[in-house]
CSV table of C-alpha atoms in Angstrom, one decimal:
chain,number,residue,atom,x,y,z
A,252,UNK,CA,338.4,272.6,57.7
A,253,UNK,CA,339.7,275.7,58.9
A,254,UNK,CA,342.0,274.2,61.9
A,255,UNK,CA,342.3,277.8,63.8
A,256,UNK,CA,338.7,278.1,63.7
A,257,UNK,CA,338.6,274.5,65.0
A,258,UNK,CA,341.1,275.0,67.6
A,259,UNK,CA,339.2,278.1,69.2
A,260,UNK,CA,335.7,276.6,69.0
A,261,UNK,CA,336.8,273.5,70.9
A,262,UNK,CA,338.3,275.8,73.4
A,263,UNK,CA,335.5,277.6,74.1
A,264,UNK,CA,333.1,274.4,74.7
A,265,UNK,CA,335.6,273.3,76.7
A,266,UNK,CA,335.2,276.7,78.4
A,267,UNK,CA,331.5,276.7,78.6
A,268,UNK,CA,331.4,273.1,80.1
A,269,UNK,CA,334.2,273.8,82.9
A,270,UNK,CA,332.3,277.0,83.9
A,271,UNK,CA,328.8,275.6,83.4
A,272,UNK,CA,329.6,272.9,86.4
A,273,UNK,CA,331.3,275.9,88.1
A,274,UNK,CA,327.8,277.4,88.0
A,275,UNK,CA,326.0,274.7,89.1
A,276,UNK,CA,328.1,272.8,92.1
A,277,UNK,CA,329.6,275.9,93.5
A,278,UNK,CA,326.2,277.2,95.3
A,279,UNK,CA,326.8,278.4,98.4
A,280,UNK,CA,323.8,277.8,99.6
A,281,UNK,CA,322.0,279.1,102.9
A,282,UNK,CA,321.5,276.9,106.1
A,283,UNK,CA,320.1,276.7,109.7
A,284,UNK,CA,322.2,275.3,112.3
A,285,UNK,CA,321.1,273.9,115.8
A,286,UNK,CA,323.7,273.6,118.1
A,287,UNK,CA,323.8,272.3,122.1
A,288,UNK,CA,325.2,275.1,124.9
A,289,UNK,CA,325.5,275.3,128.6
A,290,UNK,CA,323.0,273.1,130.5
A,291,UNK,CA,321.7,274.6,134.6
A,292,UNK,CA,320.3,271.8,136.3
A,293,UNK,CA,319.2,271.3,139.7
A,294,UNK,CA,317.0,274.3,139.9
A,295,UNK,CA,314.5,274.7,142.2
A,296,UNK,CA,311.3,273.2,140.8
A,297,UNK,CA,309.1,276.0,142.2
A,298,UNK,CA,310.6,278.0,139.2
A,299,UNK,CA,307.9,276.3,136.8
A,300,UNK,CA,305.3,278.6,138.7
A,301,UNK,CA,307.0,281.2,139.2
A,302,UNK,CA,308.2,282.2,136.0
A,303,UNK,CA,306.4,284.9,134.1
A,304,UNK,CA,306.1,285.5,130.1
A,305,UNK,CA,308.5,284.2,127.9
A,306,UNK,CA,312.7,284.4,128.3
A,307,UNK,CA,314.4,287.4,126.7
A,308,UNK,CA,318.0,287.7,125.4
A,309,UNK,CA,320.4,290.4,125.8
A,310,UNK,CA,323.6,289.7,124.3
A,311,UNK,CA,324.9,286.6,126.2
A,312,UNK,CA,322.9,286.5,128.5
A,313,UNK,CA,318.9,284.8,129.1
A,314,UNK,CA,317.0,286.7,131.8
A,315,UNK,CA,313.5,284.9,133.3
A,316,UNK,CA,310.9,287.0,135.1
A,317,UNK,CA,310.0,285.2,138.5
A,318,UNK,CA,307.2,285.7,140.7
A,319,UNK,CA,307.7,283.9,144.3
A,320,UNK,CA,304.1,284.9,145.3
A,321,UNK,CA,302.8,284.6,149.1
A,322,UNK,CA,299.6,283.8,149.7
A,323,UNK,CA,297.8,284.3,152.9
A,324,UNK,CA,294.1,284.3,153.1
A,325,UNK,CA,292.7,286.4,149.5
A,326,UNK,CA,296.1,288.5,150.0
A,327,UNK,CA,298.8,287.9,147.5
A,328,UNK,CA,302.5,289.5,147.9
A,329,UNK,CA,304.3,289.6,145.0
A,330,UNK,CA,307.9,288.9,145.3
A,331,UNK,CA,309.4,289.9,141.7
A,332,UNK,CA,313.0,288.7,141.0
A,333,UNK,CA,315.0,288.1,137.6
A,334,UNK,CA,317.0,284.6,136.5
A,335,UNK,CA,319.7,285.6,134.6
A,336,UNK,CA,321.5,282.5,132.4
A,337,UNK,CA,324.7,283.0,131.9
A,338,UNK,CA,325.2,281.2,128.1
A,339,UNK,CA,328.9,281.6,128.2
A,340,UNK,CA,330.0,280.1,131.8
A,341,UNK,CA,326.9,278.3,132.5
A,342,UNK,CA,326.9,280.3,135.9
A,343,UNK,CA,322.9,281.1,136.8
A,344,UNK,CA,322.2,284.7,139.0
A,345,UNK,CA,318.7,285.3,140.5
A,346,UNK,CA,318.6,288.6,141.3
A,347,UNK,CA,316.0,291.3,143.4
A,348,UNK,CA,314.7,294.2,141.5
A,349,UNK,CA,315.2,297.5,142.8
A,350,UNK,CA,312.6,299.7,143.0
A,351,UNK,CA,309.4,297.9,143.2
A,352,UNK,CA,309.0,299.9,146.3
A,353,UNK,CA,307.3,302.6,144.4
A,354,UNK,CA,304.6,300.3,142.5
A,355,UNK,CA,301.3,300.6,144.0
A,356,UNK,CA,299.7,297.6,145.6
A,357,UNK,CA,297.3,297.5,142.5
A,358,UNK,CA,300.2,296.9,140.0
A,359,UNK,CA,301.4,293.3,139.0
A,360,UNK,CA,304.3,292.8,137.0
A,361,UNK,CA,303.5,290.0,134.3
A,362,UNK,CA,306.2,289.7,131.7
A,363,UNK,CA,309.3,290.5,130.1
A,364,UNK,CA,309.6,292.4,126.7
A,365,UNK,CA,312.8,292.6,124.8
A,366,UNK,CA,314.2,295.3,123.0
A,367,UNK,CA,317.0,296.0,121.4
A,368,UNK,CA,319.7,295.3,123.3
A,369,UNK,CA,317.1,296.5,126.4
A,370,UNK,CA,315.1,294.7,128.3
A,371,UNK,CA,311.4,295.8,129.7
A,372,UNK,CA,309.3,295.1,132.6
A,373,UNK,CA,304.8,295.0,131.1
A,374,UNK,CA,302.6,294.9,134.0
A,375,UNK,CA,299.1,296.1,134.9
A,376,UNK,CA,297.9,298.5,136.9
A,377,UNK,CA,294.2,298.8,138.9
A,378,UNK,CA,292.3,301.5,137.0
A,379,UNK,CA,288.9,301.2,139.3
A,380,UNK,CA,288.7,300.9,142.9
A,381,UNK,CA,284.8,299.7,141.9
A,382,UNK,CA,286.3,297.4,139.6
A,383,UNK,CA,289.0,295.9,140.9
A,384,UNK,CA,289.5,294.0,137.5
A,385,UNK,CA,290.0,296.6,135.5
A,386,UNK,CA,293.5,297.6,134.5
A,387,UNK,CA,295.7,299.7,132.4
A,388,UNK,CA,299.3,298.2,130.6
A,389,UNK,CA,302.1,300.2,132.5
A,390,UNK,CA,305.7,299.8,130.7
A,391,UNK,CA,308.9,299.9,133.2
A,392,UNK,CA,312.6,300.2,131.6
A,393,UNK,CA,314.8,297.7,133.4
A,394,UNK,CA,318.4,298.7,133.9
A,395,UNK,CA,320.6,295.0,133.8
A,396,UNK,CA,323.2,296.5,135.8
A,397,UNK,CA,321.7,297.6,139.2
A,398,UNK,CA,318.2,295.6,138.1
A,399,UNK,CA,316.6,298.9,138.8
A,400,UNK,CA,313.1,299.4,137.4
A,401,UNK,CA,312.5,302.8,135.6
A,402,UNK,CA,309.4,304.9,136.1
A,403,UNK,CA,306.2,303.3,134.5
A,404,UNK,CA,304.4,304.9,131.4
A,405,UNK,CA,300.4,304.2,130.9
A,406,UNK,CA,300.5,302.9,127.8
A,407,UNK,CA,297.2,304.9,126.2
A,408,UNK,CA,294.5,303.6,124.7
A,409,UNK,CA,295.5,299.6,126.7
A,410,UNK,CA,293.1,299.9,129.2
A,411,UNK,CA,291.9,296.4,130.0
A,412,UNK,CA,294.1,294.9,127.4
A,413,UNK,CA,294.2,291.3,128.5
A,414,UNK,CA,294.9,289.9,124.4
A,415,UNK,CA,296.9,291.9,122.4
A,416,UNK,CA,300.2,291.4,121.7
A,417,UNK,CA,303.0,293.9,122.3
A,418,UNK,CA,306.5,293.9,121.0
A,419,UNK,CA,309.6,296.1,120.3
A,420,UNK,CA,310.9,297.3,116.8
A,421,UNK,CA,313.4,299.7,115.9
A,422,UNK,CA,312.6,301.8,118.8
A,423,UNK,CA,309.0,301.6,118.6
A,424,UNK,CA,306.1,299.7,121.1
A,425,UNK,CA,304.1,298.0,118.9
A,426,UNK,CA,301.0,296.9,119.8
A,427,UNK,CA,299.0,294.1,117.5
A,428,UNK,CA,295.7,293.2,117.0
A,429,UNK,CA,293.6,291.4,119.9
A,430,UNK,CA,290.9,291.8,122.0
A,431,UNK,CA,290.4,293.7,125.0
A,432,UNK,CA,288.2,292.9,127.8
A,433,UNK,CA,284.8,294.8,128.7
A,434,UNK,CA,283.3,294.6,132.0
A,435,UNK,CA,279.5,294.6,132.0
A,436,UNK,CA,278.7,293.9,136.0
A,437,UNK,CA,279.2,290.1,135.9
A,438,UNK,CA,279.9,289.5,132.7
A,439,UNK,CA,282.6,290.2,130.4
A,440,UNK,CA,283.2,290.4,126.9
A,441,UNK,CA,286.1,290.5,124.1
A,442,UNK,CA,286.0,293.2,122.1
A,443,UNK,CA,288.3,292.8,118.4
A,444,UNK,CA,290.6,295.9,118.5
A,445,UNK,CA,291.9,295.6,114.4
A,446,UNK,CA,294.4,298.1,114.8
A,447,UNK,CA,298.7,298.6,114.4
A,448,UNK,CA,300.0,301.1,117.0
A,449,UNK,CA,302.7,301.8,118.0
A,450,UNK,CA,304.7,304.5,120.2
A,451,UNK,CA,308.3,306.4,120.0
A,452,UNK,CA,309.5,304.5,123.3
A,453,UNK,CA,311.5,307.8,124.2
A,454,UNK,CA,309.3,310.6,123.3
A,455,UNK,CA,305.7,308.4,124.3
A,456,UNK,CA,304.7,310.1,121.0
A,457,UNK,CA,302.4,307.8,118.6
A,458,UNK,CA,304.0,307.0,115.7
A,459,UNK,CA,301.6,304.7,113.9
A,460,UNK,CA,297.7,304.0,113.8
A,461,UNK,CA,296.5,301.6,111.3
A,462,UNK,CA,293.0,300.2,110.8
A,463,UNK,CA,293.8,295.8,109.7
A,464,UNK,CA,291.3,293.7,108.9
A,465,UNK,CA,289.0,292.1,112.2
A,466,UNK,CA,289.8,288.4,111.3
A,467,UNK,CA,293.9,289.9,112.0
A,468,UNK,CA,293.0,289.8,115.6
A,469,UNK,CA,293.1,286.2,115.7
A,470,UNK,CA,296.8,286.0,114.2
A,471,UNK,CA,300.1,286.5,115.2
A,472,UNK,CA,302.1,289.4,113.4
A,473,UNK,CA,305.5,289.8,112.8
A,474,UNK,CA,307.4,292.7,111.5
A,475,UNK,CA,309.5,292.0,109.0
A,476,UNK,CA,311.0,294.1,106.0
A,477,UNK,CA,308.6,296.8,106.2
A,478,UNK,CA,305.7,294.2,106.0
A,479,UNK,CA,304.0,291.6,108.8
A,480,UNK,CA,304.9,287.8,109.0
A,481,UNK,CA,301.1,286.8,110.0
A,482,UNK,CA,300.7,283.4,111.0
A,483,UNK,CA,298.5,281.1,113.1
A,484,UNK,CA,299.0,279.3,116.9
A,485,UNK,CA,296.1,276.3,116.8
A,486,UNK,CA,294.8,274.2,114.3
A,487,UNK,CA,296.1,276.5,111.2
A,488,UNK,CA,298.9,275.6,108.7
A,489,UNK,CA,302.3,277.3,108.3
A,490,UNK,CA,300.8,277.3,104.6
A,491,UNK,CA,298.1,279.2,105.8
A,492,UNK,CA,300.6,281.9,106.5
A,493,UNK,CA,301.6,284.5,104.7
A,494,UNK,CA,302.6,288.9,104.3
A,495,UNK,CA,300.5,291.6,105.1
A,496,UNK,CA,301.3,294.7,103.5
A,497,UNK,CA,299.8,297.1,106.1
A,498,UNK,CA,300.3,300.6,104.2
A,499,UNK,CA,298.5,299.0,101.4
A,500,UNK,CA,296.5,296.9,103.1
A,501,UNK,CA,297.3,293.6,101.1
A,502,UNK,CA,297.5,289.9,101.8
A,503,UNK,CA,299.9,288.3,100.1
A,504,UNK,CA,300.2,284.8,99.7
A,505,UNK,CA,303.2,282.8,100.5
A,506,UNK,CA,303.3,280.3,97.7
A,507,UNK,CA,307.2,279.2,98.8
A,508,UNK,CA,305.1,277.7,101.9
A,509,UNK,CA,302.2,276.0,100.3
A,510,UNK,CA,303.6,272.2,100.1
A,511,UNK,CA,304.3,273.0,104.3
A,512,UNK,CA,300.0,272.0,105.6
A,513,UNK,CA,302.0,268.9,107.6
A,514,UNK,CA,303.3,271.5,110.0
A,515,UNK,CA,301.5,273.9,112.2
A,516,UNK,CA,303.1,276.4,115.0
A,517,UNK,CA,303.4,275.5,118.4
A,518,UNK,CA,303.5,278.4,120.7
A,519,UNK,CA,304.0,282.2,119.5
A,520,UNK,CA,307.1,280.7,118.8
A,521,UNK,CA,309.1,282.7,115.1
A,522,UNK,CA,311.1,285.5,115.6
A,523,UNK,CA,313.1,287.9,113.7
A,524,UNK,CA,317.2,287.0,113.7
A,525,UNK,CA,318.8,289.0,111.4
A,526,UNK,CA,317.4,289.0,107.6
A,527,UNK,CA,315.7,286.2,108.6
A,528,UNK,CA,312.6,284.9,110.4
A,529,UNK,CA,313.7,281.8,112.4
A,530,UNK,CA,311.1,279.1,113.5
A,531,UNK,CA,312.9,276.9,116.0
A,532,UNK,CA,310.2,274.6,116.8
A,533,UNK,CA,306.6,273.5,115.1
A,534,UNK,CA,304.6,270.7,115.3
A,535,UNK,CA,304.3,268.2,112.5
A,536,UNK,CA,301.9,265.4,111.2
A,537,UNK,CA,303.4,262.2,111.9
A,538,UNK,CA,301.7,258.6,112.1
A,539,UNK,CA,298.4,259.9,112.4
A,540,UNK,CA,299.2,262.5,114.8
A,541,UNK,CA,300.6,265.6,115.7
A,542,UNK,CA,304.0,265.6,117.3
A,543,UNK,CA,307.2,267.9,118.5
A,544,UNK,CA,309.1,268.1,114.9
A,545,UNK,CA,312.4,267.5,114.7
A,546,UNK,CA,312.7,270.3,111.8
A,547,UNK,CA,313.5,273.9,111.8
A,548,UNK,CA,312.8,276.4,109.7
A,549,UNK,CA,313.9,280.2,108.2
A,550,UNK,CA,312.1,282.5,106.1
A,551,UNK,CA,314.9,284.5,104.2
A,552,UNK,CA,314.2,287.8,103.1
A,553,UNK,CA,312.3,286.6,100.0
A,554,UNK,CA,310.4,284.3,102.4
A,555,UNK,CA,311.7,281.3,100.8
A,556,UNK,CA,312.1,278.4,103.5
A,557,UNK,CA,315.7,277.0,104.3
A,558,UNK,CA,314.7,273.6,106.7
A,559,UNK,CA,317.4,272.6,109.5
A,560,UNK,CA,317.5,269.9,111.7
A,561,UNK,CA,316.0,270.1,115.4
A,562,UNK,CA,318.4,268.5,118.2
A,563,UNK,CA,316.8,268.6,121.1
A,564,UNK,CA,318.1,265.6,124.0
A,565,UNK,CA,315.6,263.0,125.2
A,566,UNK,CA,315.3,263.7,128.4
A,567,UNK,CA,311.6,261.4,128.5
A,568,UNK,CA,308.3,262.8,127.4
A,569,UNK,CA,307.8,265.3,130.0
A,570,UNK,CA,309.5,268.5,129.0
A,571,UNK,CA,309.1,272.0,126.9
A,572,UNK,CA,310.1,274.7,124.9
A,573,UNK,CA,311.0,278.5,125.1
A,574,UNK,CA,312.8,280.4,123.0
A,575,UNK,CA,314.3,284.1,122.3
A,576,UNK,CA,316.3,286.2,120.0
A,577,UNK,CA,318.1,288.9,118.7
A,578,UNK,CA,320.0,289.5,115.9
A,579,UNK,CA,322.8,286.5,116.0
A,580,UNK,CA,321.2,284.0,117.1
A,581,UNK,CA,318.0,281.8,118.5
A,582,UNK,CA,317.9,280.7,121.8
A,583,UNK,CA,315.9,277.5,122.7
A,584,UNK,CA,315.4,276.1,126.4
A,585,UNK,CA,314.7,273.0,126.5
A,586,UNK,CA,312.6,272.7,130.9
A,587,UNK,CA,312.4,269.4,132.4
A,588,UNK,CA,311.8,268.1,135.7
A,589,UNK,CA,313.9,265.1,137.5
A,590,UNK,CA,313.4,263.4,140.6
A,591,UNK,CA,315.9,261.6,141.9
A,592,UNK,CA,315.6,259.2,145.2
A,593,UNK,CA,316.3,262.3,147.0
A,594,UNK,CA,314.6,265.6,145.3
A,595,UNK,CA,312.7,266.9,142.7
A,596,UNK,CA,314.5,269.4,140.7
A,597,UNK,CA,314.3,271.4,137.6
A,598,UNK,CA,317.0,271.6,134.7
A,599,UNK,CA,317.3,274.0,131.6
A,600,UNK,CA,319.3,273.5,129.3
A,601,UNK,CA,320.2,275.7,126.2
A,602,UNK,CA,320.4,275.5,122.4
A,603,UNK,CA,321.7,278.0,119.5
A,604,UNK,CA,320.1,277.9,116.5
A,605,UNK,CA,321.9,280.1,113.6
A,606,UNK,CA,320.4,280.8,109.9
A,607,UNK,CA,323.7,281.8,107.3
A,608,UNK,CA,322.0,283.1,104.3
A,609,UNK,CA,325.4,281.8,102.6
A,610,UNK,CA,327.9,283.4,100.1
A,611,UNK,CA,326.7,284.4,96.9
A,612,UNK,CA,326.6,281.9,93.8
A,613,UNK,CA,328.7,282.0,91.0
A,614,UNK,CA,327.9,284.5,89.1
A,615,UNK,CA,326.4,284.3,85.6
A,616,UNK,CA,328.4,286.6,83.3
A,617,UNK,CA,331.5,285.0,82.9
A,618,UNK,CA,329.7,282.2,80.7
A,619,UNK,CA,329.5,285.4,78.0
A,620,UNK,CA,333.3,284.6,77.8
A,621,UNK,CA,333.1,280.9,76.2
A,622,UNK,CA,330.3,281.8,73.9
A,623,UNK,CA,331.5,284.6,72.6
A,624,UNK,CA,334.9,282.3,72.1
A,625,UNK,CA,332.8,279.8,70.4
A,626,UNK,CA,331.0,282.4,68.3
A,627,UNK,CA,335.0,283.6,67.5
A,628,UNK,CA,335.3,280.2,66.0
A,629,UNK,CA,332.4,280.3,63.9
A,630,UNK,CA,333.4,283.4,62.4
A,631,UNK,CA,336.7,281.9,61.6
A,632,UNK,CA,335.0,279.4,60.2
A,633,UNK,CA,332.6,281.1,58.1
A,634,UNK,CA,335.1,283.6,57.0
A,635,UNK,CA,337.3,280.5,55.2
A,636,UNK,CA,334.9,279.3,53.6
């Protein structure tokens, strides 16, 4: 036996075991963390009714659209202001806006649409003194500084626009499909608008007009990587999910979700965060019924899952969830009301929810080095003999 040849073979198994386990254990693998923040408690409880929409971030910061409306009579005043959440001091701000002055008594402010690193103000506008339902979607810049509103643009083509969703993406209004409402005397009726468009927020200028399929306008879409996230608020499955390839006008199935039929969404409720779609709440199937989960989940940018945990205080039965993004980070608030011998009151309180896509793994070429060792050996070998 050629002991040289021996000597080098051993060597490199020696090698190829060492680096095979390297291979294996040394997986930096991706995650999704949940993590408590700052809690604002004894709010006033009026705020359930008058907040508008959904919560928007802005670096660290969570604004809330309010409307403390008077009524007298049929006559409603509309008295806008903006909750700011301070997420690093825990310090809350409810602030006036400034210019509402200039909107027309036919014009109600309704919700908050994020941008990024902006924030804007959607409301609608009275189109027909005749038809005093009838409305057009007016877009308002908001400037966080002096809480200032900008001067409205129509939105074309969102006349009486009740269903559709609308959303922000690399500088572009994008608006999803819905329905819109058509007025027929008494009656009215939904009208499927299966269309993608969306508008240059700075020029105005249309940008993109795509025909989608009619059953789309029952979904929720989600840019994502040049594609749509599509998924489902009701009775669907996030296995029913799955990408829409607009420009080609392709479903494609998301086989990385099909073991996932025991969860369905609650609320319009993923979001983009970073290279990753981030679901911070869902609803799951659990002794015969359907119930708050206590996982999380991210889509990477190959749509496979990564599951985290959901850790959310018991505070009793009778709270809920918002949430909002941007590129670090999720934002959960978690509302409840207490009432204590003296007052009722409301509380919020915050949570952070983080997706690491994780280091890369170790790569695969350096095994080459203890085969080719142990093929060294066997020439040896051979060679003696």
């Amino acid at each position: 036996m050629n002991k040289l040849a021996l000597i080098v073979a051993a060597v490199g198994v020696v090698l190829l075991v060492t680096m095979s386990s390297m291979y294996f254990l040394i997986q930096n693998d991706a995650s999704l963390e949940m993590e408590k923040g700052e809690e604002f408690t004894g709010l006033d409880p009026y705020w359930v009714n008058w907040q508008r929409g959904f919560p928007a971030k802005v670096g660290d910061s969570v604004y809330l659209l309010l409307d403390d409306q008077e009524i007298v009579d049929q006559n409603v005043t509309h008295n806008y202001t903006v909750g700011r959440l301070d997420l690093r001091s825990g310090n809350l701000e409810n602030r006036s806006l400034a210019g509402m002055e200039n909107l027309d008594d036919n014009t109600i402010i309704y919700s908050l649409l994020q941008g990024e690193g902006e924030i804007y103000l959607i409301g609608y506008q009275g189109i027909s003194d005749e038809d005093p339902s009838s409305n057009r979607v007016v877009i308002y810049e908001l400037d966080l500084e002096t809480m200032e509103l900008g001067e409205g643009w129509a939105i074309p083509e969102l006349d009486n626009a009740n269903m559709v969703d609308l959303l922000i993406d690399d500088g572009a209004l994008y608006k999803m499909p819905g329905y819109f409402i058509e007025f027929d005397g008494n009656d009215t009726e939904l009208i499927p608008v299966p269309t993608i468009v969306a508008w240059d927020l700075e020029s105005h200028e249309m940008v993109e007009n795509l025909t989608v399929p009619e059953y789309l306008c029952d979904a929720v879409l989600l840019p994502f990587n040049g594609k749509y996230f599509v998924y489902w608020v009701g009775n669907e499955y996030l296995s029913d999910s799955f990408v829409y390839d607009a420009e080609e006008q392709e479903d494609e199935p998301l086989v990385s979700l099909g073991d996932y039929d025991n969860y369905r969404m609650y609320e319009k409720s993923a979001s983009v965060c970073g290279n990753a779609i981030v679901i911070p709440y869902l609803r799951e199937y659990v002794d015969f019924q359907w119930k708050l989960s206590n996982s999380t989940f991210a889509l990477d940018d190959s749509f496979e899952p990564v599951k985290g945990q959901m850790d959310i205080s018991d505070v009793g039965e009778a709270y809920w969830l918002m949430s909002c993004s941007d590129d670090d980070e999720v934002v959960t608030l978690q509302y409840w009301l207490s009432n204590s011998s003296t007052e009722l009151s409301l509380n919020i309180a915050t949570y952070y929810t983080t997706f690491d896509e994780g280091g890369p793994p170790f790569p695969s070429w350096p095994l080459a080095v203890p085969v080719a060792v142990i093929v060294l050996g066997l020439l040896l070998f051979l060679k003696k003999n």
